[in-house]
Short mmCIF file of C-alpha atoms in Angstrom, two decimals:
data_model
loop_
_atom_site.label_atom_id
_atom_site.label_comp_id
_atom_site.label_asym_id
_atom_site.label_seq_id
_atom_site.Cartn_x
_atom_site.Cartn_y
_atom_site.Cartn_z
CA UNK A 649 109.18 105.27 129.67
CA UNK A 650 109.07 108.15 131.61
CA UNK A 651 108.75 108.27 135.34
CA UNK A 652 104.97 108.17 136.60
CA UNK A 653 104.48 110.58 139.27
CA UNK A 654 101.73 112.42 141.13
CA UNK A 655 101.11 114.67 137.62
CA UNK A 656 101.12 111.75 135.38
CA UNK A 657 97.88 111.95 132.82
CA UNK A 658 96.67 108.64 132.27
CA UNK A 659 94.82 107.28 129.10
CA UNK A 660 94.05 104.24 127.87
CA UNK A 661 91.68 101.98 125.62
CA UNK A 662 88.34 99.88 126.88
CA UNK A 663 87.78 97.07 125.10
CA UNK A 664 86.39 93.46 125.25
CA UNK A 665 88.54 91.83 124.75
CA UNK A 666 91.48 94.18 124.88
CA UNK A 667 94.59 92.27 125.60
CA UNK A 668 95.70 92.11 122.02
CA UNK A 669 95.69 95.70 121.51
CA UNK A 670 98.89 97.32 120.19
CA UNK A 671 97.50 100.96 121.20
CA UNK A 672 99.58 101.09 124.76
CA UNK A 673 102.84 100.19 123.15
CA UNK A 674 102.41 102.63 120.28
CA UNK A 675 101.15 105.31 122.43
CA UNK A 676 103.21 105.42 125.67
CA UNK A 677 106.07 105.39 122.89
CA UNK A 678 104.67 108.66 121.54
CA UNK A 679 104.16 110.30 124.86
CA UNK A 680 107.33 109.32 125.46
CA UNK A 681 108.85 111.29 122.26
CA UNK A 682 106.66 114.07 122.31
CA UNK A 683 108.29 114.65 126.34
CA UNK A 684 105.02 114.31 127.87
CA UNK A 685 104.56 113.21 131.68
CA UNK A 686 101.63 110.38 130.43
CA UNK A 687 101.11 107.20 130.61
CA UNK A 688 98.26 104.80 128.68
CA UNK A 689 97.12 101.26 129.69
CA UNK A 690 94.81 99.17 128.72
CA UNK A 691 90.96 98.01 130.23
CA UNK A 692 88.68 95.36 130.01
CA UNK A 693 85.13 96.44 131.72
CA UNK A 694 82.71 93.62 130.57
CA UNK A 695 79.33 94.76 129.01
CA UNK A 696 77.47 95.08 132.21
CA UNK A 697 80.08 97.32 133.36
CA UNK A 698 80.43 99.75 130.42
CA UNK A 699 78.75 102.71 131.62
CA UNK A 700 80.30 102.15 135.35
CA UNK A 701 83.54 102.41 133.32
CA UNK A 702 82.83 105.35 131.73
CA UNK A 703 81.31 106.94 134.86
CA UNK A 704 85.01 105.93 136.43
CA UNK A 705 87.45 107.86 133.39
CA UNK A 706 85.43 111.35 135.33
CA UNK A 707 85.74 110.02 138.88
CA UNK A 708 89.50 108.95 138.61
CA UNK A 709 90.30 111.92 135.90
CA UNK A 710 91.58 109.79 133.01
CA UNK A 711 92.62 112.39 130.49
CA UNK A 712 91.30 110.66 127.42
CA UNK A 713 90.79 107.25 125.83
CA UNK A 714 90.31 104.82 122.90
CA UNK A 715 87.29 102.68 122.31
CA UNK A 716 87.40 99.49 120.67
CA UNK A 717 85.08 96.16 119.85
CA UNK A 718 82.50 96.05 121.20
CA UNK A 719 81.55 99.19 122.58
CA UNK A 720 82.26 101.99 120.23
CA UNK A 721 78.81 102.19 119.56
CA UNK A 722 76.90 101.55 122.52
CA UNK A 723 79.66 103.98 124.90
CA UNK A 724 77.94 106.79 122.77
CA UNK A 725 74.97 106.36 125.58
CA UNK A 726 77.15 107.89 128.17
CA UNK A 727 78.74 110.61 126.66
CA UNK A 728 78.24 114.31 127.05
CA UNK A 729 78.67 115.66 124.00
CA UNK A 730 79.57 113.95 119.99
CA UNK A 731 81.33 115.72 117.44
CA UNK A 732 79.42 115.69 114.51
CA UNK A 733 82.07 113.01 113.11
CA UNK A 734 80.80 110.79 115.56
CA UNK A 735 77.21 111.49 115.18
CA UNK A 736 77.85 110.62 111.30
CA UNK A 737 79.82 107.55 111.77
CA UNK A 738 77.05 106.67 114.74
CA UNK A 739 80.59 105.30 116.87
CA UNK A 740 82.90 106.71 119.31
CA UNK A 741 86.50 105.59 119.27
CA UNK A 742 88.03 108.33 121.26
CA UNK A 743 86.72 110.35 124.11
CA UNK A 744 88.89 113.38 125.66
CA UNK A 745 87.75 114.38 129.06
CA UNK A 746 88.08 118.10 129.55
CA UNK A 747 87.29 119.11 133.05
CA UNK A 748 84.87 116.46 133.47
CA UNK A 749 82.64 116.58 130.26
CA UNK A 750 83.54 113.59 127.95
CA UNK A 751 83.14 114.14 124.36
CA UNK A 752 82.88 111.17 121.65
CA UNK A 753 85.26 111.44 118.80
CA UNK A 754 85.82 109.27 115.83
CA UNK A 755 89.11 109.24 114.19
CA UNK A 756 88.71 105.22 112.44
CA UNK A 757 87.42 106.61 108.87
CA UNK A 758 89.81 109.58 108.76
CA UNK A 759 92.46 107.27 109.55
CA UNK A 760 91.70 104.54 107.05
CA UNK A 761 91.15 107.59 104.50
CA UNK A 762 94.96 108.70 105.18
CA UNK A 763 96.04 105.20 105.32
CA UNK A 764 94.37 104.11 101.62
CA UNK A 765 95.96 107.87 100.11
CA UNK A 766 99.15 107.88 101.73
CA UNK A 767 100.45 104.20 102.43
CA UNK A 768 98.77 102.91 98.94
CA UNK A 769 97.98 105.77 97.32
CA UNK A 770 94.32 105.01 96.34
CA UNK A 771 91.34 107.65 96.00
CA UNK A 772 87.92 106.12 97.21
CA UNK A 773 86.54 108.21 93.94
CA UNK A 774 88.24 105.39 91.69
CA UNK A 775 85.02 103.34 91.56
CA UNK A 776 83.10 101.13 94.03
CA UNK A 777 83.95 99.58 97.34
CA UNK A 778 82.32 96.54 98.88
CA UNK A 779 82.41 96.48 102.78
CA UNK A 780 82.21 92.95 104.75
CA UNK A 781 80.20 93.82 108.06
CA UNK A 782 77.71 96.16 109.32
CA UNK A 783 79.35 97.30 112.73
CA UNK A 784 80.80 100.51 114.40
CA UNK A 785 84.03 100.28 112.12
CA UNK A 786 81.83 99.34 109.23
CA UNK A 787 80.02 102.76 109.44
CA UNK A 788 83.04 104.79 110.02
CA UNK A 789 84.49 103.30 106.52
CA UNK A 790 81.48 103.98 104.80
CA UNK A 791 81.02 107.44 105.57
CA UNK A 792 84.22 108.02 105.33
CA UNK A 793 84.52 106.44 101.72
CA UNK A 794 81.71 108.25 101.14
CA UNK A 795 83.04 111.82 102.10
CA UNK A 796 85.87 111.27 100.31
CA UNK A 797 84.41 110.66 96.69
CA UNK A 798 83.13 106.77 96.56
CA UNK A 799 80.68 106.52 93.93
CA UNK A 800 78.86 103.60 94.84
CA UNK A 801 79.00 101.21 98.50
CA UNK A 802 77.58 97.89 99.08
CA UNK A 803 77.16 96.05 102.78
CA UNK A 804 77.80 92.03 102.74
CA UNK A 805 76.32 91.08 106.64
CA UNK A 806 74.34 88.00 108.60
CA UNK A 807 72.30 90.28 110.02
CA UNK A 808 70.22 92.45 107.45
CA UNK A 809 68.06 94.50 109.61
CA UNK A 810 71.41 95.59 111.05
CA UNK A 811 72.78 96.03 107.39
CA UNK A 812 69.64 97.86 106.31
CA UNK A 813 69.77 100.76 109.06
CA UNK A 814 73.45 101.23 108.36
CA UNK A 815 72.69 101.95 104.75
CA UNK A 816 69.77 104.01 105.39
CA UNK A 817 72.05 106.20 107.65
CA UNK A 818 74.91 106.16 105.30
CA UNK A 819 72.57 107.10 102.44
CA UNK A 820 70.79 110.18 104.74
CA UNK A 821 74.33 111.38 105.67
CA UNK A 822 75.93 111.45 102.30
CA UNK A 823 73.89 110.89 99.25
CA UNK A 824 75.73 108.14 98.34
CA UNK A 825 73.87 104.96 96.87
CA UNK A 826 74.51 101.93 99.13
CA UNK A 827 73.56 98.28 98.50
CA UNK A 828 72.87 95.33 101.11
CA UNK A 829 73.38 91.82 100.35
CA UNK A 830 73.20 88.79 102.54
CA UNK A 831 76.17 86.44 104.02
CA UNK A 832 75.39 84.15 101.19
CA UNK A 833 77.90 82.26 99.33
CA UNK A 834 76.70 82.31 95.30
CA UNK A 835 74.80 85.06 95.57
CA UNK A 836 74.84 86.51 92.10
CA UNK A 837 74.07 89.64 93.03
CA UNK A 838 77.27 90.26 95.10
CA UNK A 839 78.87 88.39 93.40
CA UNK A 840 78.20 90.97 90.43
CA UNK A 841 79.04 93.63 92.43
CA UNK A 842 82.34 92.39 94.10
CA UNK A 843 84.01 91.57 90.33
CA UNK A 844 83.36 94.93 89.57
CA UNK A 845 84.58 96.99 93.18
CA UNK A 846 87.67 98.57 93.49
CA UNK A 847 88.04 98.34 97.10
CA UNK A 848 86.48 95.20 99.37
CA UNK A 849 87.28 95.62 102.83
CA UNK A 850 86.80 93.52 105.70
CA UNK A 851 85.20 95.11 109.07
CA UNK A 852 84.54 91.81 110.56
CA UNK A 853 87.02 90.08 113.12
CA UNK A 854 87.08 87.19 111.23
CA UNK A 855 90.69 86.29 111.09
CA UNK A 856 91.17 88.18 114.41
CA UNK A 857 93.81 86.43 116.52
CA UNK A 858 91.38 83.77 118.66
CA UNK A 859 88.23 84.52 116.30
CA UNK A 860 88.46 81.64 113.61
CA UNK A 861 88.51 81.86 109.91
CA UNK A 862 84.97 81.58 109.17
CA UNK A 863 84.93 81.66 105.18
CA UNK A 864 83.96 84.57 103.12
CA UNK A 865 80.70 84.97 101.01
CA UNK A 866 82.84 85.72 98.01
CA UNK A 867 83.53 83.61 94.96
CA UNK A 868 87.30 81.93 94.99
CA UNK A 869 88.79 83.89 92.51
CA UNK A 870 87.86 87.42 94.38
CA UNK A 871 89.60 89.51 95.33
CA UNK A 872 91.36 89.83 92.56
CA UNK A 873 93.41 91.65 90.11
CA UNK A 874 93.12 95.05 90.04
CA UNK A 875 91.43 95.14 93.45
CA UNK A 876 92.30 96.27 96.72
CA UNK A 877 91.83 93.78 99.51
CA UNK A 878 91.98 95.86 102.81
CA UNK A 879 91.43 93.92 106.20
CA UNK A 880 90.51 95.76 109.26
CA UNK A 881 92.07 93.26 111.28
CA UNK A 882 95.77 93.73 112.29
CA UNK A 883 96.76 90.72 114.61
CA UNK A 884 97.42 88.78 112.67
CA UNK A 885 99.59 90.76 110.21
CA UNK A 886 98.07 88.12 107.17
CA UNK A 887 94.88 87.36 107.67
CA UNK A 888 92.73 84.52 105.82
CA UNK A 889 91.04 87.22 103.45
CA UNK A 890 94.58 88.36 102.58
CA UNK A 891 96.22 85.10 101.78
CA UNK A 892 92.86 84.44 99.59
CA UNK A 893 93.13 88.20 97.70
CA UNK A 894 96.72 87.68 97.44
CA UNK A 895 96.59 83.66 95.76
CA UNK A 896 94.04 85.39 93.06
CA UNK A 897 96.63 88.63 92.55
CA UNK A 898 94.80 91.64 94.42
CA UNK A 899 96.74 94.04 96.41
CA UNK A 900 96.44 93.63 100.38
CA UNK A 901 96.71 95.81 103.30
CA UNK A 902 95.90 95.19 106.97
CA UNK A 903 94.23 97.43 109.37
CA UNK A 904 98.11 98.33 111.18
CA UNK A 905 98.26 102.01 108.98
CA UNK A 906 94.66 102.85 109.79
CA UNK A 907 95.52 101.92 113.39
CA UNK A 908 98.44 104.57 113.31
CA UNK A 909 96.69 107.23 111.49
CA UNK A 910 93.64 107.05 113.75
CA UNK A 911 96.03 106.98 116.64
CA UNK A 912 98.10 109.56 115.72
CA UNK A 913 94.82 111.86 115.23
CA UNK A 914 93.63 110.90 118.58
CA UNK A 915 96.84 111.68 120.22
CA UNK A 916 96.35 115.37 118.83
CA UNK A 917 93.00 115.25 119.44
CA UNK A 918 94.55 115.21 123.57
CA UNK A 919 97.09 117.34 123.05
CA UNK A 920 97.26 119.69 120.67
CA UNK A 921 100.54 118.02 119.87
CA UNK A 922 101.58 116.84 116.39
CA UNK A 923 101.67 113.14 116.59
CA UNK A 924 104.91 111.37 116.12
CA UNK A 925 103.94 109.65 113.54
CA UNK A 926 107.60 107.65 112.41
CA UNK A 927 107.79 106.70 116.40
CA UNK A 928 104.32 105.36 116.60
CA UNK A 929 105.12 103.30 113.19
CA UNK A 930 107.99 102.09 114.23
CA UNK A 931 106.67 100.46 117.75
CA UNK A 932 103.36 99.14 115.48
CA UNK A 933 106.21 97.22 113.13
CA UNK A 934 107.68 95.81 116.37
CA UNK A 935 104.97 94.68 117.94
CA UNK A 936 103.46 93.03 114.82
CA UNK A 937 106.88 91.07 113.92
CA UNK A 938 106.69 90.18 117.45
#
C-alpha cells in the first residue's frame, strides 16, 4: 500500500453492518495501481448517527465514499445535490465531495447492467425479470433493467406498501409495466410469472453471511432451466438461492461482478481515472476464496 502521509485522500464505505465489505481491499488495491496517494477504510455510524456521519466526510474532508445497507436510501436526506441517476433509482451509493458540496451518485444498476452483458452476456430485453425485495438495491435493478430494454418487471416483498411505491416510481420513471406480489409461498400468480422470467434476482440479504436462509416464495423447481438466477449477495460466494437455481439447472451469478463494475465506476466517478478493472477483480477473487 502506499505510504499515508499528510496529502493522503481518504475514502471509504458507511455501512451497518460493514465489516464484511470487500470494497477496502478492492479499492486501496486500485489506488494503489492507478499510483494514487489514497487510502479507503471502512465505517460503521449506527442509524442515529447517519447524518452526524455525513456531516463528518465535510468536516474531516473525506474525498468520496460508498454507501451500503441500510442507508443508501435514507443518506439521500443529507446530501447537496443527486444526479439524476440517483433521483431515478431513489438511492445513493456513492457520494464525491468536491470542495465541500456532497453529491449522491448511484453506480449499483449500471454496474449490474455491465455485469449481466459482459460477465454473462445477457440483454435485460430478452424477456421478463422477477426481482426478490423492494429496497435501495431493488430500485436501482429495476430501473436499470428497465433502461436497458426489460419488457416486463415484477416485485416479490413482505412489505407491499413498500413494494407498491417502488413500482409506482419505477413505472413513472420508465414506462415499463411492473407487477407486485406478496412473500407468499403458492401464490399462483408468481408463481405464473416466475416460470415464465428470464432473469429472477435476489435484492434481499437473505443468504448474507450472519443473515439466515429464510426460504424463498418460489416453487422448488424454480429457478430453472433456461433462467438466470442472479443473487445480490456476495459473501457468501454460493448462496441458498444459488444452490436451489443450480439443483433445478438455471444459470447462477452472485453479486461479486456487479460489486466490481459499480466500484470501478465509482472510482472514476473520484478521479477521472480509468478504473483498473483486472486489479480490482483480482483482489475481489482473493478475498472471496478467502
Amino acid at each position: 500500500m502506499n505510504a499515508i502521509n499528510g496529502k493522503t485522500l481518504v475514502y471509504g464505505i458507511i455501512g451497518y453492518p460493514v465489516e464484511h465489505s470487500f470494497s477496502p481491499a478492492m479499492q486501496n488495491a486500485a489506488f494503489q495501481a492507478a499510483g494514487l496517494n489514497g487510502v479507503y477504510v471502512a465505517f460503521a455510524p449506527a442509524p442515529e448517527q447517519l447524518e452526524a456521519a455525513v456531516e463528518g466526510i465535510k468536516a474531516l474532508g473525506l474525498a468520496g465514499v460508498n454507501v451500503t445497507v441500510p442507508y443508501k436510501e435514507a443518506v439521500m436526506d443529507y446530501l447537496d445535490d443527486l444526479t439524476t441517476e440517483a433521483m431515478l433509482c431513489g438511492a445513493v451509493n456513492t457520494i464525491i465531495n468536491w470542495q465541500g458540496k456532497l453529491t449522491g451518485h448511484n453506480t449499483d444498476g449500471a454496474g449490474f447492467i455491465s455485469d449481466l452483458r459482459g460477465t454473462f452476456g445477457f440483454e435485460p430485453s430478452r424477456g421478463a425479470a422477477l426481482l426478490l425485495g423492494a429496497g435501495g438495491a431493488a430500485r436501482a435493478v429495476a430501473v436499470s433493467l428497465a433502461g436497458a430494454g426489460c419488457r416486463e418487471l415484477a416485485l416479490v416483498n413482505r412489505n407491499q406498501e413498500r413494494a407498491r411505491k417502488l413500482a409506482a416510481g419505477v413505472i413513472s420513471a420508465t414506462g415499463v409495466p411492473v407487477q407486485v406480489f406478496p412473500w407468499e409461498s403458492g401464490h399462483p400468480g408468481l408463481a405464473s410469472f416466475a416460470r415464465r422470467a428470464v432473469l429472477l434476482v435476489n435484492c434481499t440479504p437473505v443468504g448474507m453471511s450472519g443473515k439466515g436462509n429464510n426460504p424463498f416464495p418460489l416453487p422448488e423447481t424454480l429457478p430453472g432451466p433456461g433462467q438466470l438466477a442472479y443473487d445480490l449477495v456476495y459473501n457468501p460466494s454460493h448462496t441458498p438461492f444459488m444452490r436451489q437455481a443450480e439443483s433445478n439447472g438455471a444459470k447462477t451469478a452472485n453479486g461479486l461482478g456487479m460489486l466490481l463494475y459499480q466500484g470501478a465506476l465509482a472510482f472514476t466517478a473520484w478521479t477521472g481515472l480509468e478504473a483498473p478493472l483486472e486489479t480490482m477483480r483480482r483482489v475481489l477473487l482473493e478475498q472471496i476464496s478467502g
